[in-house]
PDB file of C-alpha atoms in Angstrom:
ATOM      1  CA  MET B  16       7.141  22.911  -2.892  1.00 38.00           C
ATOM      2  CA  ALA B  17       8.183  22.739   0.747  1.00 40.00           C
ATOM      3  CA  LYS B  18       9.496  19.704   2.548  1.00 43.00           C
ATOM      4  CA  SER B  19       7.449  18.003   5.235  1.00 42.00           C
ATOM      5  CA  LYS B  20       7.808  20.136   8.375  1.00 55.00           C
ATOM      6  CA  SER B  21       8.198  17.294  10.864  1.00 84.00           C
ATOM      7  CA  LEU B  22       9.005  13.606  10.747  1.00 93.00           C
ATOM      8  CA  LEU B  23       6.055  11.319  11.434  1.00 96.00           C
ATOM      9  CA  THR B  24       6.320   8.964  14.387  1.00 96.00           C
ATOM     10  CA  VAL B  25       4.784   5.564  15.035  1.00 97.00           C
ATOM     11  CA  ASP B  26       1.985   7.275  17.000  1.00 96.00           C
ATOM     12  CA  ASP B  27       0.950   9.188  13.872  1.00 97.00           C
ATOM     13  CA  ILE B  28       0.199   5.984  11.969  1.00 98.00           C
ATOM     14  CA  VAL B  29      -3.440   5.292  12.791  1.00 98.00           C
ATOM     15  CA  GLY B  30      -6.622   4.341  10.993  1.00 98.00           C
ATOM     16  CA  ALA B  31      -7.269   3.378   7.374  1.00 98.00           C
ATOM     17  CA  TRP B  32      -4.376   3.830   4.941  1.00 98.00           C
ATOM     18  CA  ALA B  33      -5.549   3.587   1.344  1.00 98.00           C
ATOM     19  CA  ILE B  34      -3.389   2.033  -1.355  1.00 98.00           C
ATOM     20  CA  MET B  35      -4.052   3.624  -4.715  1.00 97.00           C
ATOM     21  CA  PRO B  36      -2.904   2.668  -8.211  1.00 98.00           C
ATOM     22  CA  THR B  37      -1.369   5.044 -10.730  1.00 98.00           C
ATOM     23  CA  PRO B  38      -4.323   5.770 -13.061  1.00 98.00           C
ATOM     24  CA  ALA B  39      -3.455   5.064 -16.682  1.00 98.00           C
ATOM     25  CA  LYS B  40      -4.789   6.713 -19.803  1.00 98.00           C
ATOM     26  CA  PRO B  41      -6.359   4.581 -22.556  1.00 97.00           C
ATOM     27  CA  GLY B  42      -3.684   2.903 -24.652  1.00 97.00           C
ATOM     28  CA  SER B  43      -1.175   2.675 -21.808  1.00 97.00           C
ATOM     29  CA  GLU B  44      -0.937  -1.074 -22.289  1.00 97.00           C
ATOM     30  CA  LYS B  45       1.150  -0.416 -25.438  1.00 97.00           C
ATOM     31  CA  TRP B  46       4.925  -0.446 -25.072  1.00 96.00           C
ATOM     32  CA  ASP B  47       5.360   2.803 -27.024  1.00 97.00           C
ATOM     33  CA  SER B  48       2.847   4.809 -24.981  1.00 97.00           C
ATOM     34  CA  GLU B  49       4.057   8.067 -23.437  1.00 96.00           C
ATOM     35  CA  ASN B  50       2.794  10.311 -20.636  1.00 97.00           C
ATOM     36  CA  THR B  51       0.518   7.512 -19.480  1.00 98.00           C
ATOM     37  CA  VAL B  52      -0.571   8.899 -16.103  1.00 98.00           C
ATOM     38  CA  ASP B  53      -4.085  10.325 -15.853  1.00 98.00           C
ATOM     39  CA  LEU B  54      -3.282  13.254 -13.567  1.00 98.00           C
ATOM     40  CA  GLU B  55      -6.846  14.552 -13.497  1.00 98.00           C
ATOM     41  CA  GLU B  56      -8.106  11.199 -12.214  1.00 98.00           C
ATOM     42  CA  THR B  57      -5.207  11.100  -9.758  1.00 98.00           C
ATOM     43  CA  ALA B  58      -6.258  14.376  -8.157  1.00 98.00           C
ATOM     44  CA  ARG B  59      -9.924  13.348  -8.121  1.00 98.00           C
ATOM     45  CA  VAL B  60      -9.182  10.044  -6.397  1.00 98.00           C
ATOM     46  CA  VAL B  61      -6.913  11.609  -3.767  1.00 98.00           C
ATOM     47  CA  ASN B  62      -9.581  14.164  -2.933  1.00 98.00           C
ATOM     48  CA  GLY B  63     -12.303  11.498  -2.893  1.00 98.00           C
ATOM     49  CA  LEU B  64     -10.331   9.277  -0.539  1.00 98.00           C
ATOM     50  CA  ILE B  65      -9.714  12.138   1.865  1.00 98.00           C
ATOM     51  CA  GLU B  66     -13.330  13.287   1.749  1.00 98.00           C
ATOM     52  CA  GLY B  67     -14.300   9.640   2.293  1.00 98.00           C
ATOM     53  CA  GLY B  68     -12.403   9.644   5.575  1.00 98.00           C
ATOM     54  CA  VAL B  69      -9.136   7.756   5.014  1.00 98.00           C
ATOM     55  CA  ASP B  70      -6.281   8.571   7.379  1.00 98.00           C
ATOM     56  CA  GLY B  71      -3.370   8.276   4.954  1.00 98.00           C
ATOM     57  CA  ILE B  72      -2.506   7.340   1.375  1.00 98.00           C
ATOM     58  CA  LEU B  73       0.160   4.931   0.123  1.00 98.00           C
ATOM     59  CA  ALA B  74       1.135   4.770  -3.534  1.00 98.00           C
ATOM     60  CA  LEU B  75       3.683   3.501  -6.041  1.00 98.00           C
ATOM     61  CA  GLY B  76       3.998  -0.002  -4.706  1.00 96.00           C
ATOM     62  CA  THR B  77       3.379  -3.089  -6.828  1.00 94.00           C
ATOM     63  CA  LEU B  78      -0.190  -2.356  -7.921  1.00 93.00           C
ATOM     64  CA  GLY B  79       0.941   1.280  -8.165  1.00 96.00           C
ATOM     65  CA  GLU B  80       3.189   0.138 -11.015  1.00 96.00           C
ATOM     66  CA  CYS B  81       6.370   1.571  -9.544  1.00 94.00           C
ATOM     67  CA  ALA B  82       8.335  -0.708 -11.873  1.00 94.00           C
ATOM     68  CA  THR B  83       6.591   0.293 -15.133  1.00 96.00           C
ATOM     69  CA  LEU B  84       6.605   4.097 -14.937  1.00 97.00           C
ATOM     70  CA  THR B  85       9.270   6.380 -16.316  1.00 97.00           C
ATOM     71  CA  TRP B  86      10.865   8.702 -13.773  1.00 96.00           C
ATOM     72  CA  GLU B  87       9.109  11.662 -15.400  1.00 97.00           C
ATOM     73  CA  GLU B  88       5.723   9.952 -15.023  1.00 98.00           C
ATOM     74  CA  LYS B  89       6.438   8.967 -11.439  1.00 98.00           C
ATOM     75  CA  TYR B  90       7.498  12.505 -10.532  1.00 98.00           C
ATOM     76  CA  GLU B  91       4.370  14.090 -12.040  1.00 98.00           C
ATOM     77  CA  PHE B  92       2.163  11.548 -10.289  1.00 98.00           C
ATOM     78  CA  MET B  93       3.800  12.210  -6.920  1.00 98.00           C
ATOM     79  CA  ALA B  94       3.541  15.964  -7.372  1.00 98.00           C
ATOM     80  CA  THR B  95      -0.145  15.716  -8.293  1.00 98.00           C
ATOM     81  CA  MET B  96      -0.964  13.507  -5.309  1.00 98.00           C
ATOM     82  CA  ILE B  97       0.818  15.745  -2.833  1.00 98.00           C
ATOM     83  CA  GLU B  98      -0.726  18.901  -4.235  1.00 98.00           C
ATOM     84  CA  ALA B  99      -4.210  17.362  -4.179  1.00 98.00           C
ATOM     85  CA  ALA B 100      -3.819  16.119  -0.610  1.00 98.00           C
ATOM     86  CA  ALA B 101      -2.695  19.606   0.491  1.00 98.00           C
ATOM     87  CA  GLY B 102      -1.482  18.344   3.845  1.00 97.00           C
ATOM     88  CA  ARG B 103      -4.883  16.984   4.900  1.00 98.00           C
ATOM     89  CA  VAL B 104      -3.521  13.436   5.356  1.00 98.00           C
ATOM     90  CA  PRO B 105       0.003  12.002   5.106  1.00 98.00           C
ATOM     91  CA  VAL B 106       1.004  10.793   1.648  1.00 98.00           C
ATOM     92  CA  PHE B 107       3.658   8.081   1.338  1.00 98.00           C
ATOM     93  CA  VAL B 108       5.004   7.562  -2.177  1.00 98.00           C
ATOM     94  CA  GLY B 109       6.975   4.543  -3.328  1.00 97.00           C
ATOM     95  CA  THR B 110      10.600   5.105  -4.289  1.00 98.00           C
ATOM     96  CA  THR B 111      11.670   1.488  -4.724  1.00 97.00           C
ATOM     97  CA  ALA B 112      14.384   1.167  -7.382  1.00 96.00           C
ATOM     98  CA  LEU B 113      17.099  -1.257  -8.486  1.00 95.00           C
ATOM     99  CA  ASN B 114      19.849   0.181  -6.304  1.00 97.00           C
ATOM    100  CA  THR B 115      20.510   2.354  -3.266  1.00 98.00           C
ATOM    101  CA  ARG B 116      21.707   5.437  -5.167  1.00 98.00           C
ATOM    102  CA  GLU B 117      18.630   5.652  -7.374  1.00 97.00           C
ATOM    103  CA  THR B 118      16.365   5.011  -4.397  1.00 98.00           C
ATOM    104  CA  ILE B 119      17.972   7.913  -2.544  1.00 98.00           C
ATOM    105  CA  ARG B 120      17.684  10.213  -5.571  1.00 98.00           C
ATOM    106  CA  GLU B 121      13.963   9.480  -5.897  1.00 98.00           C
ATOM    107  CA  THR B 122      13.335   9.698  -2.151  1.00 98.00           C
ATOM    108  CA  ARG B 123      15.014  13.090  -1.936  1.00 98.00           C
ATOM    109  CA  ALA B 124      12.894  14.317  -4.842  1.00 98.00           C
ATOM    110  CA  ALA B 125       9.746  13.104  -3.104  1.00 98.00           C
ATOM    111  CA  ALA B 126      10.803  14.879   0.087  1.00 97.00           C
ATOM    112  CA  GLU B 127      11.266  18.119  -1.829  1.00 97.00           C
ATOM    113  CA  LEU B 128       7.742  17.756  -3.175  1.00 98.00           C
ATOM    114  CA  GLY B 129       6.414  17.450   0.362  1.00 97.00           C
ATOM    115  CA  ALA B 130       5.721  13.724   0.713  1.00 98.00           C
ATOM    116  CA  ALA B 131       5.432  12.626   4.331  1.00 98.00           C
ATOM    117  CA  GLY B 132       7.222   9.380   3.646  1.00 98.00           C
ATOM    118  CA  THR B 133       8.159   6.586   1.295  1.00 98.00           C
ATOM    119  CA  MET B 134       6.665   3.108   1.015  1.00 98.00           C
ATOM    120  CA  LEU B 135       9.952   1.405   0.328  1.00 98.00           C
ATOM    121  CA  GLY B 136      10.765  -2.115  -0.775  1.00 98.00           C
ATOM    122  CA  LEU B 137      14.139  -3.720  -1.346  1.00 97.00           C
ATOM    123  CA  PRO B 138      15.858  -3.468  -4.730  1.00 95.00           C
ATOM    124  CA  MET B 139      14.277  -6.006  -7.098  1.00 88.00           C
ATOM    125  CA  TRP B 140      17.217  -8.005  -8.388  1.00 89.00           C
ATOM    126  CA  CYS B 141      19.323 -10.211  -6.110  1.00 92.00           C
ATOM    127  CA  ALA B 142      17.689 -11.700  -3.038  1.00 94.00           C
ATOM    128  CA  SER B 143      18.947  -9.889   0.067  1.00 96.00           C
ATOM    129  CA  SER B 144      20.470 -11.243   3.239  1.00 97.00           C
ATOM    130  CA  VAL B 145      19.292  -9.749   6.532  1.00 98.00           C
ATOM    131  CA  ASP B 146      22.498  -7.701   6.742  1.00 98.00           C
ATOM    132  CA  THR B 147      22.025  -6.373   3.201  1.00 98.00           C
ATOM    133  CA  ALA B 148      18.391  -5.470   3.813  1.00 98.00           C
ATOM    134  CA  VAL B 149      19.085  -3.694   7.090  1.00 98.00           C
ATOM    135  CA  GLN B 150      21.988  -1.720   5.631  1.00 98.00           C
ATOM    136  CA  PHE B 151      19.836  -0.646   2.682  1.00 98.00           C
ATOM    137  CA  TYR B 152      17.240   0.925   4.980  1.00 98.00           C
ATOM    138  CA  LYS B 153      19.953   2.491   7.132  1.00 98.00           C
ATOM    139  CA  ASP B 154      21.571   4.106   4.090  1.00 98.00           C
ATOM    140  CA  VAL B 155      18.291   5.521   2.775  1.00 98.00           C
ATOM    141  CA  ALA B 156      17.356   6.844   6.215  1.00 98.00           C
ATOM    142  CA  GLU B 157      20.742   8.514   6.679  1.00 98.00           C
ATOM    143  CA  ALA B 158      20.556  10.152   3.246  1.00 98.00           C
ATOM    144  CA  CYS B 159      16.905  11.216   3.600  1.00 97.00           C
ATOM    145  CA  PRO B 160      16.392  12.315   7.220  1.00 96.00           C
ATOM    146  CA  ASP B 161      13.149  14.207   6.451  1.00 93.00           C
ATOM    147  CA  MET B 162      11.270  11.165   5.158  1.00 97.00           C
ATOM    148  CA  ALA B 163       9.406   8.628   7.253  1.00 98.00           C
ATOM    149  CA  ILE B 164       9.748   5.082   5.938  1.00 98.00           C
ATOM    150  CA  CYS B 165       7.047   2.458   5.520  1.00 98.00           C
ATOM    151  CA  VAL B 166       8.807  -0.863   4.915  1.00 98.00           C
ATOM    152  CA  TYR B 167       7.040  -2.548   2.027  1.00 98.00           C
ATOM    153  CA  ALA B 168       7.228  -6.137   3.264  1.00 97.00           C
ATOM    154  CA  ASN B 169       6.109  -7.980   0.118  1.00 94.00           C
ATOM    155  CA  VAL B 170       7.781 -11.389   0.335  1.00 93.00           C
ATOM    156  CA  GLU B 171       6.974 -12.441  -3.236  1.00 91.00           C
ATOM    157  CA  ALA B 172       8.071  -9.195  -4.872  1.00 91.00           C
ATOM    158  CA  PHE B 173      11.345  -8.725  -3.019  1.00 95.00           C
ATOM    159  CA  LYS B 174      12.433 -12.367  -2.536  1.00 94.00           C
ATOM    160  CA  PHE B 175      12.985 -11.744   1.164  1.00 96.00           C
ATOM    161  CA  ASP B 176      11.144 -13.222   4.125  1.00 96.00           C
ATOM    162  CA  PHE B 177      11.355 -10.123   6.372  1.00 98.00           C
ATOM    163  CA  PRO B 178      12.184 -12.260   9.419  1.00 97.00           C
ATOM    164  CA  THR B 179      11.976 -11.090  13.011  1.00 98.00           C
ATOM    165  CA  ALA B 180      15.759 -10.576  13.084  1.00 98.00           C
ATOM    166  CA  PHE B 181      15.342  -7.962  10.339  1.00 98.00           C
ATOM    167  CA  TRP B 182      12.606  -6.111  12.217  1.00 98.00           C
ATOM    168  CA  ALA B 183      14.599  -6.102  15.446  1.00 98.00           C
ATOM    169  CA  GLN B 184      17.418  -4.249  13.698  1.00 98.00           C
ATOM    170  CA  VAL B 185      15.477  -1.749  11.558  1.00 98.00           C
ATOM    171  CA  ALA B 186      13.486  -0.732  14.646  1.00 98.00           C
ATOM    172  CA  SER B 187      16.563   1.279  15.661  1.00 97.00           C
ATOM    173  CA  ILE B 188      16.183   3.512  12.576  1.00 98.00           C
ATOM    174  CA  PRO B 189      14.084   6.524  13.648  1.00 96.00           C
ATOM    175  CA  GLN B 190      12.537   7.056  10.211  1.00 97.00           C
ATOM    176  CA  VAL B 191      11.176   3.497  10.019  1.00 98.00           C
ATOM    177  CA  VAL B 192       7.765   3.986  11.628  1.00 98.00           C
ATOM    178  CA  THR B 193       5.477   1.551   9.862  1.00 98.00           C
ATOM    179  CA  SER B 194       5.222  -1.383   7.466  1.00 98.00           C
ATOM    180  CA  LYS B 195       2.800  -2.659   4.870  1.00 98.00           C
ATOM    181  CA  TYR B 196       2.718  -6.090   6.430  1.00 97.00           C
ATOM    182  CA  ASN B 197       1.173  -9.452   5.592  1.00 91.00           C
ATOM    183  CA  ASN B 198       2.586 -11.960   8.116  1.00 89.00           C
ATOM    184  CA  LEU B 199      -0.139 -12.062  10.764  1.00 91.00           C
ATOM    185  CA  GLY B 200       1.254 -15.320  12.126  1.00 93.00           C
ATOM    186  CA  ASN B 201       4.410 -13.512  13.271  1.00 95.00           C
ATOM    187  CA  LEU B 202       2.726 -10.267  14.328  1.00 96.00           C
ATOM    188  CA  LEU B 203       3.081 -10.563  18.102  1.00 96.00           C
ATOM    189  CA  GLN B 204       6.652 -11.759  17.792  1.00 97.00           C
ATOM    190  CA  ASP B 205       7.573  -8.870  15.494  1.00 97.00           C
ATOM    191  CA  ILE B 206       5.860  -6.287  17.714  1.00 97.00           C
ATOM    192  CA  ALA B 207       7.818  -7.606  20.687  1.00 97.00           C
ATOM    193  CA  ALA B 208      11.097  -7.537  18.763  1.00 97.00           C
ATOM    194  CA  THR B 209      10.581  -3.926  17.664  1.00 97.00           C
ATOM    195  CA  ARG B 210       9.422  -2.750  21.100  1.00 95.00           C
ATOM    196  CA  GLY B 211       6.496  -0.846  19.603  1.00 93.00           C
ATOM    197  CA  GLN B 212       8.703   1.294  17.364  1.00 97.00           C
ATOM    198  CA  ILE B 213       7.116   0.090  14.109  1.00 98.00           C
ATOM    199  CA  LYS B 214       3.365   0.100  13.409  1.00 98.00           C
ATOM    200  CA  PHE B 215       2.633  -3.058  11.405  1.00 98.00           C
ATOM    201  CA  LEU B 216      -0.257  -2.506   8.982  1.00 98.00           C
ATOM    202  CA  PRO B 217      -2.230  -5.637   8.102  1.00 97.00           C
ATOM    203  CA  ILE B 218      -4.575  -5.698   5.138  1.00 97.00           C
ATOM    204  CA  ASP B 219      -8.130  -4.616   5.985  1.00 97.00           C
ATOM    205  CA  ALA B 220      -9.466  -8.191   5.945  1.00 96.00           C
ATOM    206  CA  ALA B 221      -6.880  -9.188   8.587  1.00 97.00           C
ATOM    207  CA  TYR B 222      -7.308  -6.094  10.772  1.00 98.00           C
ATOM    208  CA  TYR B 223      -9.959  -7.702  12.958  1.00 98.00           C
ATOM    209  CA  GLY B 224      -7.558 -10.514  13.851  1.00 97.00           C
ATOM    210  CA  ALA B 225      -4.683  -8.110  14.531  1.00 97.00           C
ATOM    211  CA  ALA B 226      -6.835  -5.882  16.719  1.00 98.00           C
ATOM    212  CA  ARG B 227      -8.009  -8.868  18.769  1.00 97.00           C
ATOM    213  CA  MET B 228      -4.427 -10.033  19.284  1.00 96.00           C
ATOM    214  CA  GLU B 229      -2.997  -6.651  20.289  1.00 96.00           C
ATOM    215  CA  PRO B 230      -5.842  -4.133  20.733  1.00 96.00           C
ATOM    216  CA  ASP B 231      -3.758  -1.449  22.432  1.00 93.00           C
ATOM    217  CA  PHE B 232      -1.198  -1.251  19.618  1.00 96.00           C
ATOM    218  CA  CYS B 233      -2.893  -2.435  16.416  1.00 97.00           C
ATOM    219  CA  ASP B 234      -4.921   0.619  15.431  1.00 98.00           C
ATOM    220  CA  ALA B 235      -4.089   0.955  11.723  1.00 98.00           C
ATOM    221  CA  PHE B 236      -4.367  -1.082   8.538  1.00 98.00           C
ATOM    222  CA  TRP B 237      -3.774  -0.818   4.810  1.00 98.00           C
ATOM    223  CA  THR B 238      -6.568  -1.220   2.314  1.00 98.00           C
ATOM    224  CA  ASN B 239      -6.656  -1.755  -1.433  1.00 96.00           C
ATOM    225  CA  SER B 240     -10.443  -1.754  -1.194  1.00 97.00           C
ATOM    226  CA  ALA B 241     -10.740   1.966  -0.458  1.00 98.00           C
ATOM    227  CA  VAL B 242     -10.392   2.823  -4.155  1.00 98.00           C
ATOM    228  CA  CYS B 243     -13.360   0.551  -4.832  1.00 98.00           C
ATOM    229  CA  GLY B 244     -15.231   3.012  -2.602  1.00 98.00           C
ATOM    230  CA  PRO B 245     -14.015   4.015   0.886  1.00 98.00           C
ATOM    231  CA  ALA B 246     -17.244   3.838   2.920  1.00 98.00           C
ATOM    232  CA  ALA B 247     -16.914   0.222   4.092  1.00 98.00           C
ATOM    233  CA  VAL B 248     -13.289   0.416   5.219  1.00 98.00           C
ATOM    234  CA  THR B 249     -13.673   3.709   7.082  1.00 98.00           C
ATOM    235  CA  LYS B 250     -16.784   2.319   8.782  1.00 98.00           C
ATOM    236  CA  PHE B 251     -14.789  -0.809   9.654  1.00 98.00           C
ATOM    237  CA  ARG B 252     -12.081   1.339  11.232  1.00 98.00           C
ATOM    238  CA  ASP B 253     -14.677   3.052  13.420  1.00 98.00           C
ATOM    239  CA  VAL B 254     -16.436  -0.202  14.346  1.00 98.00           C
ATOM    240  CA  ILE B 255     -13.153  -1.724  15.536  1.00 98.00           C
ATOM    241  CA  ALA B 256     -12.356   1.412  17.550  1.00 98.00           C
ATOM    242  CA  GLU B 257     -15.750   1.141  19.239  1.00 98.00           C
ATOM    243  CA  ALA B 258     -15.295  -2.580  19.880  1.00 98.00           C
ATOM    244  CA  LYS B 259     -12.077  -1.851  21.747  1.00 98.00           C
ATOM    245  CA  LYS B 260     -14.019   0.446  24.088  1.00 97.00           C
ATOM    246  CA  THR B 261     -17.015  -1.806  24.667  1.00 98.00           C
ATOM    247  CA  ASN B 262     -15.422  -5.231  24.211  1.00 97.00           C
ATOM    248  CA  ASP B 263     -18.337  -6.121  21.939  1.00 98.00           C
ATOM    249  CA  TRP B 264     -16.680  -7.449  18.774  1.00 98.00           C
ATOM    250  CA  SER B 265     -19.768  -8.867  17.076  1.00 98.00           C
ATOM    251  CA  GLU B 266     -20.256  -6.106  14.476  1.00 98.00           C
ATOM    252  CA  ALA B 267     -16.525  -5.956  13.773  1.00 98.00           C
ATOM    253  CA  LYS B 268     -16.449  -9.705  13.147  1.00 98.00           C
ATOM    254  CA  VAL B 269     -19.338  -9.444  10.688  1.00 98.00           C
ATOM    255  CA  MET B 270     -17.670  -6.636   8.787  1.00 98.00           C
ATOM    256  CA  ALA B 271     -14.341  -8.500   8.673  1.00 98.00           C
ATOM    257  CA  GLY B 272     -16.206 -11.391   7.079  1.00 98.00           C
ATOM    258  CA  GLU B 273     -17.811  -9.096   4.515  1.00 98.00           C
ATOM    259  CA  ILE B 274     -14.488  -7.537   3.545  1.00 98.00           C
ATOM    260  CA  GLY B 275     -12.826 -10.937   3.332  1.00 96.00           C
ATOM    261  CA  TYR B 276     -15.676 -12.248   1.179  1.00 97.00           C
ATOM    262  CA  ALA B 277     -15.260  -9.330  -1.233  1.00 97.00           C
ATOM    263  CA  LEU B 278     -11.540 -10.057  -1.561  1.00 96.00           C
ATOM    264  CA  SER B 279     -11.784 -13.827  -1.837  1.00 95.00           C
ATOM    265  CA  THR B 280     -12.325 -14.165  -5.589  1.00 96.00           C
ATOM    266  CA  LEU B 281      -9.318 -11.938  -6.346  1.00 96.00           C
ATOM    267  CA  PHE B 282      -6.914 -14.839  -5.715  1.00 94.00           C
ATOM    268  CA  PRO B 283      -6.740 -17.334  -8.608  1.00 94.00           C
ATOM    269  CA  ASN B 284      -7.147 -20.894  -7.345  1.00 90.00           C
ATOM    270  CA  GLY B 285      -7.139 -19.423  -3.845  1.00 89.00           C
ATOM    271  CA  SER B 286      -3.368 -18.970  -4.167  1.00 88.00           C
ATOM    272  CA  PHE B 287      -1.454 -15.852  -3.112  1.00 86.00           C
ATOM    273  CA  LYS B 288       1.536 -17.072  -5.137  1.00 86.00           C
ATOM    274  CA  ASP B 289      -0.574 -17.309  -8.315  1.00 90.00           C
ATOM    275  CA  PHE B 290      -2.092 -13.918  -7.523  1.00 93.00           C
ATOM    276  CA  SER B 291       1.370 -12.380  -7.117  1.00 91.00           C
ATOM    277  CA  MET B 292       2.293 -13.265 -10.695  1.00 94.00           C
ATOM    278  CA  TYR B 293      -0.565 -11.114 -11.992  1.00 96.00           C
ATOM    279  CA  ASN B 294      -1.456  -8.875  -9.079  1.00 95.00           C
ATOM    280  CA  ILE B 295      -1.059  -5.553 -10.905  1.00 96.00           C
ATOM    281  CA  ILE B 296      -3.580  -6.289 -13.622  1.00 97.00           C
ATOM    282  CA  LEU B 297      -5.903  -8.231 -11.297  1.00 97.00           C
ATOM    283  CA  GLU B 298      -5.980  -5.364  -8.806  1.00 97.00           C
ATOM    284  CA  LYS B 299      -6.556  -2.741 -11.486  1.00 98.00           C
ATOM    285  CA  GLU B 300      -9.282  -4.789 -13.162  1.00 98.00           C
ATOM    286  CA  ARG B 301     -10.943  -5.202  -9.768  1.00 98.00           C
ATOM    287  CA  MET B 302     -10.893  -1.435  -9.275  1.00 98.00           C
ATOM    288  CA  ASN B 303     -12.186  -0.747 -12.775  1.00 98.00           C
ATOM    289  CA  ALA B 304     -15.037  -3.197 -12.191  1.00 98.00           C
ATOM    290  CA  ALA B 305     -15.962  -1.511  -8.906  1.00 98.00           C
ATOM    291  CA  GLY B 306     -16.408   1.761 -10.781  1.00 98.00           C
ATOM    292  CA  TRP B 307     -15.431   4.213  -8.022  1.00 98.00           C
ATOM    293  CA  MET B 308     -12.249   5.169  -9.873  1.00 98.00           C
ATOM    294  CA  VAL B 309     -10.831   4.645 -13.341  1.00 98.00           C
ATOM    295  CA  ALA B 310      -7.614   2.730 -12.775  1.00 98.00           C
ATOM    296  CA  GLY B 311      -7.225   2.281 -16.521  1.00 98.00           C
ATOM    297  CA  PRO B 312      -5.179  -0.370 -18.322  1.00 98.00           C
ATOM    298  CA  THR B 313      -2.010  -1.995 -17.010  1.00 98.00           C
ATOM    299  CA  ARG B 314       1.350  -0.920 -18.379  1.00 98.00           C
ATOM    300  CA  PRO B 315       3.661  -3.498 -20.011  1.00 97.00           C
ATOM    301  CA  PRO B 316       5.048  -6.013 -19.401  1.00 97.00           C
ATOM    302  CA  TYR B 317       2.486  -6.831 -16.686  1.00 96.00           C
ATOM    303  CA  HIS B 318      -0.612  -6.414 -18.874  1.00 96.00           C
ATOM    304  CA  ILE B 319      -0.905 -10.109 -19.785  1.00 96.00           C
ATOM    305  CA  VAL B 320      -3.081 -12.397 -17.688  1.00 96.00           C
ATOM    306  CA  PRO B 321      -5.002 -15.658 -18.226  1.00 95.00           C
ATOM    307  CA  GLN B 322      -8.520 -14.652 -19.139  1.00 93.00           C
ATOM    308  CA  SER B 323      -9.917 -17.170 -16.677  1.00 92.00           C
ATOM    309  CA  TYR B 324      -8.402 -15.136 -13.825  1.00 96.00           C
ATOM    310  CA  LEU B 325     -10.138 -11.902 -14.768  1.00 97.00           C
ATOM    311  CA  GLU B 326     -13.664 -12.873 -13.769  1.00 96.00           C
ATOM    312  CA  GLY B 327     -12.548 -13.408 -10.201  1.00 96.00           C
ATOM    313  CA  ALA B 328     -11.050  -9.908 -10.167  1.00 97.00           C
ATOM    314  CA  HIS B 329     -14.204  -8.408 -11.648  1.00 98.00           C
ATOM    315  CA  GLU B 330     -16.401 -10.228  -9.147  1.00 98.00           C
ATOM    316  CA  SER B 331     -14.231  -8.973  -6.297  1.00 98.00           C
ATOM    317  CA  GLY B 332     -14.692  -5.438  -7.603  1.00 98.00           C
ATOM    318  CA  ARG B 333     -18.460  -5.829  -7.803  1.00 98.00           C
ATOM    319  CA  ARG B 334     -18.574  -7.151  -4.242  1.00 98.00           C
ATOM    320  CA  ALA B 335     -16.440  -4.264  -2.973  1.00 98.00           C
ATOM    321  CA  ALA B 336     -18.674  -1.762  -4.768  1.00 98.00           C
ATOM    322  CA  ALA B 337     -21.736  -3.332  -3.108  1.00 98.00           C
ATOM    323  CA  LEU B 338     -20.116  -2.920   0.316  1.00 98.00           C
ATOM    324  CA  HIS B 339     -19.324   0.730  -0.397  1.00 98.00           C
ATOM    325  CA  LYS B 340     -22.947   1.273  -1.390  1.00 97.00           C
ATOM    326  CA  LYS B 341     -24.227  -0.513   1.718  1.00 98.00           C
ATOM    327  CA  TYR B 342     -22.139   1.549   4.119  1.00 98.00           C
ATOM    328  CA  SER B 343     -22.725   4.819   2.255  1.00 96.00           C
ATOM    329  CA  ALA B 344     -26.443   4.570   3.005  1.00 81.00           C
TER     330      ALA B 344
END
């Protein structure tokens, strides 16, 4: 397959970017399972997301089980996604690994398949200093000039705070055009430090707040709710765009509340830290409960979760499914 023809820029990162899991076949929760990826469901979900109006797709992050797939499974999944998307929207695939050399090997393979970019976190072992983190992204960018980079700024997963000093330095790397970002409290500071060179993507429930703070620049968000049915989040994107034109934010505020309400029960004890210990299985169980896609079981070792946490995930899925139904009407 051909490489991406041109490198995406920060101006290309707009709208609703769906996060999707790696669908698993029945039995994939067993340690001796093989060929666990449901490629047929993968292609169906990619096509459904695009037909549902999303602007881009991100995969193979934490809930995408980047750490539990074999390389062969990951490669087949990437190839299936890219083929199914057929250039209709950008596809960013995760190539996070334990070291720089393996990351570069996987990123080059993804580029050859035609991925538009990589959603890339830091190696999951030692906590990084700012200098280490910046050099890591510089090395990957130098080795993989055809791939745009979405910095996967997951503080819990990568044991790194992604401070403003980090963003100020990686903004000089042309391939770094966006970030899956959760630190809304530092958003304006980080935008200023990067001089508009990196599009920070808040989660859908925080997009209203980001758009109010910086309406001219904040025009994109990431969403894990799209695979519970994309109608609500694509409608939300359009409502915010209209609010920016009219300065009437009332409908956008209502929808932000609805999306936040649907997410709220996903977090055990209301704690993001507790959620992060089990987020793969909680996210996949939420998606399975919503019924728009079959995320399937969670691969080991992250398939164990306190049973009391599951009902919150299932309720979140049911609420997301109800929103999709409401905005599909």
